Coordinates of C-alpha atoms in Angstrom, one line a residue:
M1 CA 95.6 74.3 94.6
A2 CA 98.1 76.8 93.4
D3 CA 101.4 75.6 92.0
K4 CA 104.5 76.6 94.0
N5 CA 106.0 78.1 90.9
T6 CA 103.0 80.4 90.5
L7 CA 103.4 81.7 94.1
A8 CA 107.1 82.1 93.7
S9 CA 106.4 84.1 90.5
I10 CA 104.2 86.4 92.4
K11 CA 106.9 86.9 95.1
Q12 CA 109.5 87.7 92.4
D13 CA 107.2 90.2 90.8
L14 CA 106.6 91.9 94.1
D15 CA 110.3 92.0 94.9
E16 CA 110.6 94.6 92.2
Y17 CA 108.2 96.9 94.0
I18 CA 109.8 96.8 97.5
G19 CA 109.9 100.4 98.9
Q20 CA 107.2 101.7 96.4
R21 CA 103.8 103.1 97.3
I22 CA 101.0 100.7 97.1
T23 CA 97.2 100.8 97.4
L24 CA 95.6 97.6 98.5
K25 CA 92.0 96.5 98.5
A26 CA 91.3 93.4 100.7
N27 CA 88.1 91.5 100.8
R28 CA 87.5 90.5 104.5
G29 CA 84.3 88.5 103.7
R30 CA 80.6 89.1 104.4
K31 CA 80.5 92.4 102.5
K32 CA 83.5 93.7 104.5
S33 CA 86.4 95.1 102.5
I34 CA 89.2 97.6 103.3
E35 CA 91.2 99.9 101.1
R36 CA 94.5 101.2 102.4
T37 CA 97.6 102.9 101.1
G38 CA 101.2 102.4 102.3
V39 CA 104.6 101.1 101.2
L40 CA 105.5 97.5 100.3
E41 CA 108.1 96.9 103.0
K42 CA 109.4 93.4 102.6
T43 CA 108.7 90.1 101.0
Y44 CA 109.2 86.7 102.7
P45 CA 108.9 83.2 101.3
S46 CA 105.2 82.8 102.1
H47 CA 103.9 86.4 102.7
F48 CA 104.7 90.1 102.3
L49 CA 104.4 93.1 104.6
V50 CA 102.8 96.5 103.8
K51 CA 103.5 99.4 106.1
L52 CA 100.3 101.5 106.2
D53 CA 99.9 105.2 106.1
E54 CA 98.3 105.7 109.5
D55 CA 98.6 108.9 111.4
F56 CA 98.5 107.5 114.9
F57 CA 99.9 104.0 114.5
N58 CA 103.0 102.5 113.1
R59 CA 100.8 99.7 111.6
K60 CA 101.8 96.9 109.3
M61 CA 99.7 94.2 107.6
S62 CA 100.8 91.0 106.1
F63 CA 99.2 89.0 103.3
S64 CA 100.0 85.8 101.6
Y65 CA 100.8 85.3 97.9
A66 CA 97.8 83.0 97.7
D67 CA 95.6 86.1 98.7
V68 CA 96.9 87.8 95.6
L69 CA 96.4 84.7 93.4
T70 CA 92.8 84.2 94.6
K71 CA 92.1 88.0 94.2
T72 CA 91.2 88.3 97.9
V73 CA 93.8 91.2 97.8
E74 CA 94.1 93.5 94.9
L75 CA 97.4 95.5 94.6
T76 CA 97.8 98.8 92.8
F77 CA 101.2 100.5 92.2
G78 CA 100.5 104.0 91.0
D79 CA 98.1 103.4 88.1
E80 CA 99.2 99.8 87.5
C81 CA 96.9 97.2 88.9
Y82 CA 98.7 94.0 89.7
R83 CA 96.7 90.8 89.0
C84 CA 93.4 92.6 89.4
S85 CA 90.1 91.2 88.1
A86 CA 88.7 92.8 85.0
S87 CA 86.2 95.5 85.9

């Protein structure tokens, strides 16, 4: 299980990127994955919100810091990949 300090560290890192453009790739299991772009809108103690670039919807998605830690979600800010697995 992840240490609370590790999850708090991820939150602190993401706090610096609030309001910036983000590309996220989320593994939804069973060969299903999504890739979306948007803006990192807000961080909370246990999760963060991304406002997606959707033409017809004002859509937001939330993810936990554990998703980032386990690499279920990969975040990219510009050309900088945050905690991505080595390719």
